[in-house]
Coordinates of C-alpha atoms in Angstrom, one line a residue:
Chain A
X1 CA -0.7 -68.0 -21.5
X2 CA -0.2 -64.2 -21.4
X3 CA 0.2 -62.1 -18.2
X4 CA -0.6 -58.4 -18.6
X5 CA 0.1 -55.7 -16.1
X6 CA -1.7 -52.4 -15.8
X7 CA -2.1 -49.3 -13.6
X8 CA 1.6 -48.9 -12.9
X9 CA 2.4 -52.5 -12.1
X10 CA 4.3 -52.8 -15.4
X11 CA 7.1 -50.8 -13.7
X12 CA 7.7 -53.8 -11.5
X13 CA 8.1 -56.0 -14.5
X14 CA 10.8 -54.0 -16.2
X15 CA 8.2 -51.7 -17.8
X16 CA 6.9 -54.6 -19.9
X17 CA 3.2 -54.7 -20.0
X18 CA 2.7 -58.1 -21.5
X19 CA 4.6 -61.4 -20.9
X20 CA 4.1 -64.7 -22.5
X21 CA 4.3 -67.5 -20.0
X22 CA 5.1 -71.0 -20.9
X23 CA 3.7 -73.5 -18.5
X24 CA 4.9 -76.9 -17.7
X25 CA 1.4 -78.3 -17.3
X26 CA -1.8 -77.7 -19.2
X27 CA -3.6 -76.1 -16.3
X28 CA -2.4 -74.3 -13.2
X29 CA -4.0 -72.2 -10.5
X30 CA -3.5 -68.4 -10.0
X31 CA -1.6 -69.3 -6.9
X32 CA 0.9 -71.2 -8.8
X33 CA 1.2 -68.5 -11.4
X34 CA 2.0 -65.9 -8.7
X35 CA 4.8 -68.2 -7.5
X36 CA 6.1 -68.4 -11.0
X37 CA 5.9 -64.6 -11.4
X38 CA 7.7 -64.0 -8.2
X39 CA 10.5 -66.3 -9.2
X40 CA 10.8 -65.4 -12.9
X41 CA 9.4 -62.0 -13.6
X42 CA 9.5 -59.6 -10.7
X43 CA 12.5 -57.5 -11.2
X44 CA 12.1 -55.5 -8.0
X45 CA 10.1 -54.7 -4.9
X46 CA 8.0 -57.9 -4.6
X47 CA 5.9 -56.5 -1.8
X48 CA 4.5 -53.9 -4.2
X49 CA 2.8 -56.7 -6.1
X50 CA 2.6 -59.7 -3.8
X51 CA 1.5 -60.2 -0.2
X52 CA 1.9 -63.7 1.1
X53 CA 0.4 -66.2 -1.3
X54 CA -1.8 -63.6 -3.0
X55 CA -1.5 -60.2 -4.6
X56 CA -1.2 -57.0 -2.7
X57 CA -4.6 -55.6 -1.6
X58 CA -5.8 -53.2 -4.3
X59 CA -4.6 -55.4 -7.2
X60 CA -7.3 -56.7 -9.5
X61 CA -6.9 -60.0 -11.3
X62 CA -8.8 -60.9 -14.4
X63 CA -8.6 -64.2 -16.2
X64 CA -9.8 -64.0 -19.8
X65 CA -11.6 -60.8 -18.7
X66 CA -13.3 -62.5 -15.8
X67 CA -12.9 -61.1 -12.2
X68 CA -11.0 -63.8 -10.3
X69 CA -13.4 -63.4 -7.4
X70 CA -16.0 -65.1 -9.6
X71 CA -13.6 -67.8 -10.7
X72 CA -12.3 -69.1 -7.4
X73 CA -9.7 -66.5 -6.4
X74 CA -6.4 -68.2 -5.8
X75 CA -7.8 -71.5 -6.9
X76 CA -9.0 -70.1 -10.2
X77 CA -7.8 -72.3 -13.1
X78 CA -5.6 -71.0 -15.9
X79 CA -5.3 -73.0 -19.1
X80 CA -3.1 -72.8 -22.2
X81 CA -3.8 -69.6 -24.3
X82 CA -5.6 -67.9 -21.4
X83 CA -4.9 -64.3 -20.6
X84 CA -4.4 -62.9 -17.1
X85 CA -4.5 -59.2 -16.4
X86 CA -3.3 -57.6 -13.2
X87 CA -4.6 -54.0 -12.6
X88 CA -3.4 -51.9 -9.7
X89 CA -6.1 -49.7 -8.3
X90 CA -4.0 -48.3 -5.5
X91 CA -3.9 -44.9 -7.2
X92 CA -7.3 -44.8 -8.6
X93 CA -8.0 -41.1 -8.9
Chain B
X1 CA 10.3 -68.8 -21.7
X2 CA 9.3 -66.0 -24.1
X3 CA 8.4 -62.4 -23.1
X4 CA 6.9 -60.0 -25.6
X5 CA 8.3 -56.6 -24.9
X6 CA 7.5 -53.2 -26.4
X7 CA 4.4 -52.6 -28.4
X8 CA 2.0 -54.3 -26.0
X9 CA -1.1 -52.6 -27.4
X10 CA -0.8 -55.2 -30.1
X11 CA -1.4 -58.0 -27.7
X12 CA -3.7 -56.2 -25.3
X13 CA -6.5 -57.7 -23.4
X14 CA -8.8 -56.5 -26.2
X15 CA -7.2 -59.0 -28.6
X16 CA -7.2 -61.7 -26.0
X17 CA -10.9 -61.2 -25.4
X18 CA -11.7 -61.7 -29.1
X19 CA -9.8 -64.9 -29.0
X20 CA -11.6 -66.2 -25.9
X21 CA -15.0 -64.6 -26.6
X22 CA -16.6 -67.9 -27.7
X23 CA -15.3 -69.6 -24.6
X24 CA -16.8 -67.0 -22.4
X25 CA -20.1 -68.8 -21.6
X26 CA -18.2 -72.1 -21.1
X27 CA -16.0 -70.6 -18.5
X28 CA -18.5 -68.4 -16.6
X29 CA -19.8 -69.7 -13.4
X30 CA -22.5 -67.1 -13.0
X31 CA -25.0 -65.2 -15.0
X32 CA -25.3 -61.5 -14.6
X33 CA -27.8 -60.9 -11.9
X34 CA -29.2 -57.8 -13.5
X35 CA -29.9 -58.8 -17.1
X36 CA -29.9 -62.5 -16.4
X37 CA -28.6 -63.1 -19.9
X38 CA -25.0 -62.4 -20.3
X39 CA -22.2 -64.1 -18.4
X40 CA -21.1 -62.2 -15.3
X41 CA -17.6 -60.9 -15.6
X42 CA -17.2 -59.0 -12.4
X43 CA -18.3 -59.0 -8.8
X44 CA -19.6 -55.5 -8.1
X45 CA -21.7 -53.8 -5.4
X46 CA -20.1 -56.1 -3.0
X47 CA -22.0 -59.3 -3.9
X48 CA -23.5 -58.9 -7.4
X49 CA -22.1 -60.7 -10.3
X50 CA -22.6 -58.5 -13.4
X51 CA -21.8 -58.4 -17.1
X52 CA -19.8 -55.5 -18.4
X53 CA -22.8 -53.7 -19.8
X54 CA -24.8 -53.9 -16.6
X55 CA -21.7 -52.8 -14.6
X56 CA -21.6 -49.8 -16.8
X57 CA -25.3 -49.1 -16.4
X58 CA -25.0 -49.5 -12.6
X59 CA -22.2 -47.0 -12.3
X60 CA -23.7 -44.6 -14.7
X61 CA -27.0 -44.9 -12.8
X62 CA -25.3 -44.0 -9.5
X63 CA -23.5 -41.1 -11.2
X64 CA -26.7 -39.6 -12.6
X65 CA -28.6 -40.2 -9.4
X66 CA -26.1 -38.2 -7.4
X67 CA -26.2 -35.4 -9.9
X68 CA -30.0 -35.3 -10.0
X69 CA -30.9 -36.0 -6.4
X70 CA -28.7 -33.3 -5.1
X71 CA -29.4 -31.0 -8.1
X72 CA -25.7 -30.6 -8.6
X73 CA -25.6 -29.6 -12.2
X74 CA -27.9 -27.2 -14.0
X75 CA -28.1 -26.1 -17.6
X76 CA -26.5 -22.8 -16.6
X77 CA -23.5 -24.5 -15.1
X78 CA -20.0 -24.6 -16.6
X79 CA -18.4 -27.8 -15.2
X80 CA -14.7 -28.2 -14.8
X81 CA -13.5 -31.8 -14.4
X82 CA -10.3 -32.3 -12.6
X83 CA -8.7 -35.2 -14.6
X84 CA -5.8 -37.0 -13.1
X85 CA -5.6 -39.7 -15.7
X86 CA -6.6 -42.4 -13.3
X87 CA -9.7 -44.7 -13.7
X88 CA -12.0 -42.7 -11.5
X89 CA -11.6 -39.4 -13.2
X90 CA -11.6 -41.2 -16.6
X91 CA -15.0 -42.6 -15.8
X92 CA -16.2 -39.2 -14.7
X93 CA -14.9 -37.7 -17.9
X94 CA -16.6 -40.3 -20.0
X95 CA -20.0 -40.0 -18.2
X96 CA -20.0 -36.2 -18.2
X97 CA -19.3 -36.1 -21.9
X98 CA -22.0 -38.6 -22.5
X99 CA -24.6 -36.8 -20.4
X100 CA -23.7 -33.5 -22.0
X101 CA -24.0 -35.0 -25.5
X102 CA -27.4 -36.4 -24.7
X103 CA -28.6 -33.1 -23.3
X104 CA -27.4 -31.2 -26.4
X105 CA -29.0 -33.8 -28.7
X106 CA -32.4 -33.7 -26.9
X107 CA -32.6 -29.9 -26.7
X108 CA -31.8 -29.6 -30.4
X109 CA -31.9 -25.9 -31.3
X110 CA -32.9 -24.7 -27.9
X111 CA -30.6 -23.8 -24.9
X112 CA -27.5 -26.1 -24.9
X113 CA -26.6 -28.5 -22.1
X114 CA -24.1 -27.4 -19.4
X115 CA -20.7 -26.3 -20.4
X116 CA -17.9 -28.8 -19.8
X117 CA -14.1 -28.5 -19.7
X118 CA -11.2 -30.5 -18.4
X119 CA -8.1 -29.5 -16.4
X120 CA -5.0 -31.6 -15.9
X121 CA -2.5 -30.6 -13.2
X122 CA 1.1 -31.8 -14.0
X123 CA 2.7 -32.5 -10.6
X124 CA 5.8 -33.9 -12.1
X125 CA 8.1 -31.3 -10.5
X126 CA 7.0 -32.2 -7.0
X127 CA 7.7 -35.9 -7.6
X128 CA 10.9 -35.5 -9.6
X129 CA 9.5 -36.9 -12.9
X130 CA 11.7 -36.3 -15.9
X131 CA 10.7 -33.7 -18.5
X132 CA 10.2 -36.4 -21.1
X133 CA 7.8 -38.4 -18.9
X134 CA 5.8 -35.2 -18.0
X135 CA 5.6 -34.3 -21.7
X136 CA 4.4 -37.8 -22.6
X137 CA 1.8 -37.7 -19.9
X138 CA 0.4 -34.4 -21.2
X139 CA 0.4 -35.8 -24.8
X140 CA -1.7 -38.8 -23.6
X141 CA -4.1 -36.5 -21.7
X142 CA -4.5 -34.2 -24.8
X143 CA -5.2 -37.2 -27.0
X144 CA -7.9 -38.6 -24.6
X145 CA -9.6 -35.2 -24.1
X146 CA -9.4 -34.1 -27.8
X147 CA -11.2 -37.3 -28.8
X148 CA -14.1 -36.2 -26.7
X149 CA -13.9 -32.7 -28.3
X150 CA -13.7 -30.9 -25.0
X151 CA -11.5 -27.9 -24.0
X152 CA -8.5 -28.8 -22.0
X153 CA -6.4 -26.7 -19.6
X154 CA -3.0 -28.0 -18.6
X155 CA -1.3 -26.4 -15.6
X156 CA 1.9 -27.2 -13.8
X157 CA 1.5 -27.4 -10.0
X158 CA 4.2 -24.8 -9.6
X159 CA 2.0 -22.2 -11.3
X160 CA 0.1 -21.9 -8.1
X161 CA 2.8 -19.5 -7.1
X162 CA 1.5 -17.1 -9.7
X163 CA 4.8 -15.7 -10.7
X164 CA 5.4 -14.7 -14.3
X165 CA 8.7 -16.4 -14.3
X166 CA 8.4 -20.2 -14.6
X167 CA 11.8 -20.9 -13.2
X168 CA 11.0 -18.9 -10.1
X169 CA 7.7 -20.8 -9.6
X170 CA 9.6 -24.1 -9.9
X171 CA 12.2 -22.9 -7.4
X172 CA 9.5 -21.7 -5.0
X173 CA 7.7 -25.1 -5.1
X174 CA 11.0 -27.0 -4.5
X175 CA 11.9 -24.8 -1.6
X176 CA 8.5 -25.2 0.0
X177 CA 8.5 -29.0 -0.4
X178 CA 12.0 -29.2 0.9
X179 CA 11.1 -27.2 4.0
X180 CA 8.3 -29.6 5.0
X181 CA 10.1 -32.3 6.8
X182 CA 7.2 -34.6 7.6
X183 CA 6.3 -37.1 4.8
X184 CA 2.6 -36.8 5.4
X185 CA 2.9 -33.1 5.4
X186 CA 4.6 -33.2 2.0
X187 CA 1.7 -35.3 0.6
X188 CA -0.8 -33.0 2.1
X189 CA 0.8 -29.7 0.9
X190 CA 0.8 -31.1 -2.6
X191 CA -2.8 -31.9 -2.4
X192 CA -3.6 -28.4 -0.9
X193 CA -1.7 -26.7 -3.7
X194 CA -3.5 -28.8 -6.3
X195 CA -6.8 -27.7 -4.9
X196 CA -5.7 -24.1 -4.9
X197 CA -4.6 -24.3 -8.5
X198 CA -7.9 -26.1 -9.5
X199 CA -9.8 -23.2 -7.9
X200 CA -7.7 -20.7 -9.7
X201 CA -8.3 -22.3 -13.0
X202 CA -12.1 -22.5 -12.4
X203 CA -12.2 -18.9 -11.3
X204 CA -10.1 -17.6 -14.3
X205 CA -11.9 -19.7 -16.9
X206 CA -15.3 -19.0 -15.6
X207 CA -16.4 -22.4 -14.4
X208 CA -19.2 -22.7 -11.8
X209 CA -18.6 -26.2 -10.6
X210 CA -15.6 -28.5 -10.1
X211 CA -16.1 -32.2 -10.4
X212 CA -13.5 -34.6 -8.9
X213 CA -13.4 -38.3 -9.4
X214 CA -13.2 -39.3 -5.8
X215 CA -14.4 -42.8 -5.2
X216 CA -15.9 -44.5 -2.1
X217 CA -12.6 -46.3 -1.6
X218 CA -10.5 -43.1 -1.6
X219 CA -13.0 -41.2 0.5
X220 CA -12.9 -44.0 3.1
X221 CA -9.1 -43.7 3.1
X222 CA -9.5 -40.0 3.8
X223 CA -11.9 -40.6 6.6
X224 CA -9.4 -42.9 8.3
X225 CA -6.4 -40.6 7.7
X226 CA -8.3 -37.5 8.9
X227 CA -9.1 -39.4 12.1
X228 CA -5.4 -40.3 12.5
X229 CA -4.4 -36.7 11.9
X230 CA -6.7 -35.3 14.5
X231 CA -9.1 -33.6 12.0
X232 CA -12.2 -34.7 13.9
X233 CA -13.9 -31.4 13.9
X234 CA -13.4 -31.0 10.1
X235 CA -14.0 -34.6 9.2
X236 CA -17.6 -34.2 7.9
X237 CA -16.5 -31.4 5.6
X238 CA -14.7 -33.4 2.9
X239 CA -16.9 -36.5 2.7
X240 CA -20.1 -35.1 1.3
X241 CA -21.3 -34.9 -2.3
X242 CA -20.9 -31.1 -2.3
X243 CA -18.2 -28.8 -0.9
X244 CA -18.9 -25.1 -1.4
X245 CA -15.7 -23.9 0.4
X246 CA -14.3 -23.3 -3.1
X247 CA -15.0 -20.6 -5.6
X248 CA -16.5 -23.3 -7.8
X249 CA -18.2 -25.8 -5.5
X250 CA -16.6 -29.2 -5.6
X251 CA -19.0 -32.0 -6.6
X252 CA -18.2 -35.7 -6.1
X253 CA -20.6 -37.8 -8.3
X254 CA -18.6 -41.0 -7.9
X255 CA -18.8 -40.9 -4.1
X256 CA -20.9 -44.1 -4.1
X257 CA -18.6 -46.1 -6.4
X258 CA -15.7 -48.3 -5.4
X259 CA -12.4 -47.8 -7.1
X260 CA -12.4 -51.5 -8.2
X261 CA -15.6 -51.1 -10.2
X262 CA -14.3 -47.9 -11.9
X263 CA -11.0 -49.6 -12.8
X264 CA -12.9 -52.6 -14.2
X265 CA -15.1 -50.3 -16.2
X266 CA -12.1 -48.7 -17.8
X267 CA -10.7 -52.1 -18.6
X268 CA -13.9 -53.6 -20.2
X269 CA -14.7 -50.5 -22.2
X270 CA -11.1 -49.7 -23.2
X271 CA -11.2 -46.3 -21.6
X272 CA -7.6 -45.2 -21.7
X273 CA -6.1 -44.2 -18.4
X274 CA -2.7 -42.9 -17.5
X275 CA -0.5 -44.1 -14.7
X276 CA 1.3 -41.2 -13.0
X277 CA 3.8 -41.4 -10.3
X278 CA 2.9 -39.4 -7.2
X279 CA 4.1 -39.6 -3.7
X280 CA 1.9 -42.6 -2.9
X281 CA 3.1 -44.6 -5.9
X282 CA 6.7 -44.3 -4.7
X283 CA 5.8 -45.8 -1.4
X284 CA 6.0 -49.4 -0.2
X285 CA 3.2 -51.1 1.7
X286 CA 5.1 -50.6 4.9
X287 CA 5.6 -46.9 4.3
X288 CA 5.0 -44.6 7.2
X289 CA 3.0 -41.7 5.8
X290 CA -0.4 -41.5 7.3
X291 CA -2.1 -41.3 3.9
X292 CA -0.5 -44.3 2.4
X293 CA -0.9 -46.4 5.6
X294 CA -4.6 -45.6 5.6
X295 CA -5.0 -46.3 1.9
X296 CA -3.4 -49.7 2.3
X297 CA -5.5 -50.3 5.4
X298 CA -8.8 -49.7 3.5
X299 CA -7.7 -51.9 0.6
X300 CA -6.8 -54.6 3.1
X301 CA -10.2 -54.3 4.8
X302 CA -11.8 -54.8 1.4
X303 CA -10.1 -58.1 0.8
X304 CA -12.5 -60.1 3.0
X305 CA -15.5 -57.9 2.5
X306 CA -15.7 -55.4 -0.3
X307 CA -18.4 -53.4 1.4
X308 CA -16.1 -52.0 4.1
X309 CA -15.1 -48.9 2.3
X310 CA -18.8 -48.1 1.9
X311 CA -19.4 -48.7 5.6
X312 CA -16.6 -46.3 6.5
X313 CA -18.1 -43.6 4.3
X314 CA -21.6 -44.2 5.5
X315 CA -20.4 -44.0 9.1
X316 CA -18.6 -40.7 8.5
X317 CA -21.8 -39.5 6.7
X318 CA -23.6 -39.7 10.0
X319 CA -21.6 -36.7 11.2
X320 CA -23.4 -33.4 10.8
X321 CA -22.3 -31.7 7.6
X322 CA -21.3 -28.1 7.5
X323 CA -23.3 -25.2 6.0
X324 CA -20.9 -25.3 3.0
X325 CA -21.8 -28.9 2.3
X326 CA -24.9 -27.7 0.5
X327 CA -25.3 -25.7 -2.6
X328 CA -26.9 -22.3 -2.0
X329 CA -30.2 -22.2 -3.8
X330 CA -29.8 -20.4 -7.2
X331 CA -26.2 -19.6 -6.2
X332 CA -24.9 -17.3 -8.9
X333 CA -28.2 -16.0 -10.0
X334 CA -29.1 -14.3 -6.8
X335 CA -25.6 -12.7 -6.6
X336 CA -25.8 -11.3 -10.0
X337 CA -29.3 -10.0 -9.4
X338 CA -28.1 -8.2 -6.3
X339 CA -25.3 -6.6 -8.3
X340 CA -27.6 -5.5 -11.1
X341 CA -30.2 -4.0 -8.8
X342 CA -27.6 -2.4 -6.6
X343 CA -29.3 -3.7 -3.5
X344 CA -27.3 -3.7 -0.3
X345 CA -27.6 -7.0 1.2
X346 CA -25.7 -10.0 2.6
X347 CA -25.6 -13.6 1.4
X348 CA -27.9 -15.8 3.4
X349 CA -25.0 -18.0 4.5
X350 CA -22.8 -15.2 5.9
X351 CA -22.5 -14.2 9.5
X352 CA -23.3 -16.8 12.2
X353 CA -23.3 -19.8 9.8
X354 CA -19.8 -19.0 8.4
X355 CA -17.3 -21.4 9.8
X356 CA -13.7 -20.2 10.4
X357 CA -11.5 -22.0 7.9
X358 CA -7.8 -22.9 8.0
X359 CA -6.2 -20.6 5.4
X360 CA -4.2 -23.5 4.1
X361 CA -6.4 -26.6 3.8
X362 CA -9.7 -24.9 4.5
X363 CA -10.7 -27.3 7.3
X364 CA -13.2 -25.7 9.6
X365 CA -11.3 -24.6 12.7
X366 CA -12.6 -25.3 16.2
X367 CA -11.5 -22.0 17.8
X368 CA -12.2 -23.3 21.3
X369 CA -9.5 -25.9 21.2
X370 CA -6.8 -23.9 19.5
X371 CA -6.3 -21.0 21.9
X372 CA -2.5 -21.1 21.7
X373 CA -2.1 -21.9 18.0
X374 CA -1.9 -19.5 15.1
X375 CA -5.6 -18.9 14.4
X376 CA -5.0 -19.0 10.6
X377 CA -4.2 -22.7 10.6
X378 CA -6.0 -25.9 11.8
X379 CA -4.3 -28.2 14.2
X380 CA -3.4 -30.7 11.5
X381 CA -1.6 -28.2 9.3
X382 CA 0.1 -26.7 12.4
X383 CA 1.5 -30.1 13.3
X384 CA 2.2 -31.6 9.9
X385 CA 3.1 -28.6 7.7
X386 CA 3.6 -25.2 9.3
X387 CA 5.3 -26.4 12.5
X388 CA 8.3 -24.5 11.3
X389 CA 7.6 -20.8 10.7
X390 CA 10.0 -20.9 7.8
X391 CA 7.5 -23.0 5.9
X392 CA 4.8 -20.2 6.3
X393 CA 7.1 -17.8 4.5
X394 CA 7.5 -20.2 1.6
X395 CA 3.8 -20.6 0.9
X396 CA 2.3 -19.0 -2.1
X397 CA 1.9 -15.3 -1.5
X398 CA -1.8 -15.2 -1.8
X399 CA -2.1 -17.9 0.9
X400 CA 0.2 -16.0 3.2
X401 CA -1.9 -12.9 2.7
X402 CA -5.0 -14.5 4.0
X403 CA -6.2 -13.2 7.3
X404 CA -7.3 -15.5 10.1
X405 CA -10.6 -17.5 10.2
X406 CA -13.8 -15.5 9.8
X407 CA -12.0 -12.4 8.4
X408 CA -10.7 -14.5 5.5
X409 CA -14.0 -16.1 4.8
X410 CA -15.7 -12.7 4.7
X411 CA -13.0 -11.5 2.2
X412 CA -13.9 -14.4 0.0
X413 CA -17.4 -13.1 -0.4
X414 CA -16.7 -9.4 -0.2
X415 CA -17.1 -8.9 -3.9
X416 CA -20.7 -10.0 -3.6
X417 CA -21.5 -7.6 -0.7
X418 CA -22.6 -4.2 -1.9

């Protein structure tokens, strides 16, 4: 699967906007993906992206261009070849 | 584990959506509640699952409704859009360009639609952005705006000091920012200077209205921060659709749209945006400036219930607006008529309706509660910015020259009194 970051978030991932993620299983939840990102990708300042088990308020999550709020939020499933986009709206002007 | 670095436009969400397009209907759990045909991709208007096209129509509908209901834009207007590169102002840019094109097309050979131009303020010096990054940002903005074939004005924030020498302007800005010790005060003075510069550009280039892409979410954050800063008397002033305290009245057509929806719109329709560092982007969730705390607070409130920013703005909207929160009827026309006819008269809004304004942030000043303060400044500016008299002397000269309260307001309209 691919994880994309937008809206300034890419700066937290070493200025890389797109990461290919290899999963051990065929399907995981967003919650598990966030754990993986925290452990493997976040170069700095985790609190700018994560808050507890979820993303920081103001960060949008899209799975295959679907709002994760329609897909089950943290429980939303992510499969092989899916694309997840994180967009920060904290500075939306 | 592989990571693809560098040219990420090649593997952008656009490509991904082509790949997964045919799986779309399999995955979707809801159908768009507006068209009832397409799969819903976003939860908008708090509880409505919508497809991308209906989301666009919904936001465009709100945009046009605001402009029409409040008669904010006429064919005689020359509109200046303050473009920050962010999703809100990007949507405002897209919609204004579209509305204008439609107006031009429908009128054919007759009078054209309203004039439209764009201004971008480079605040890089205030933040400490490198020259390369600032230059790259301007290039991106120029590319976006030129594609829409609109005139673009680019100004650096330091130009508000109106000095012929650029180096001097830069030094003056640095000195001013260094002299303001309070973090909130720094953020606020940058915003004040931005508005001053936007006004200068509008005045110099002959624009009659200034459109800003302020969303419900950001206005809600302002309501909360204004409350925390003790700006109660002035609170109603900055949360309306119209603000005529400026030479070109400020219009907020996205006041009813949440930032989330605007960001999603930019994503689904590939509207290019630009992420720029500013004071708030450098700040952690636990940061202590009033503005960032309030912004984080509003976003946190939205987590459980995405209507909360709307509720905040609606509540603030119950406060009585000021006289300058309306557009004067046939604004410019009656002024020019008076000039031509040489009739000695006063504007209908002068005199008793004219609120005294802070010469810095233009907040209406409640004279009764400020007996001991410098009457030129509101309580918030006094506490956060000009608490040190040294700061006053570092402000742009034209701001320093402003006289207190009513005297200054009168001088703003003096050219129209005969």
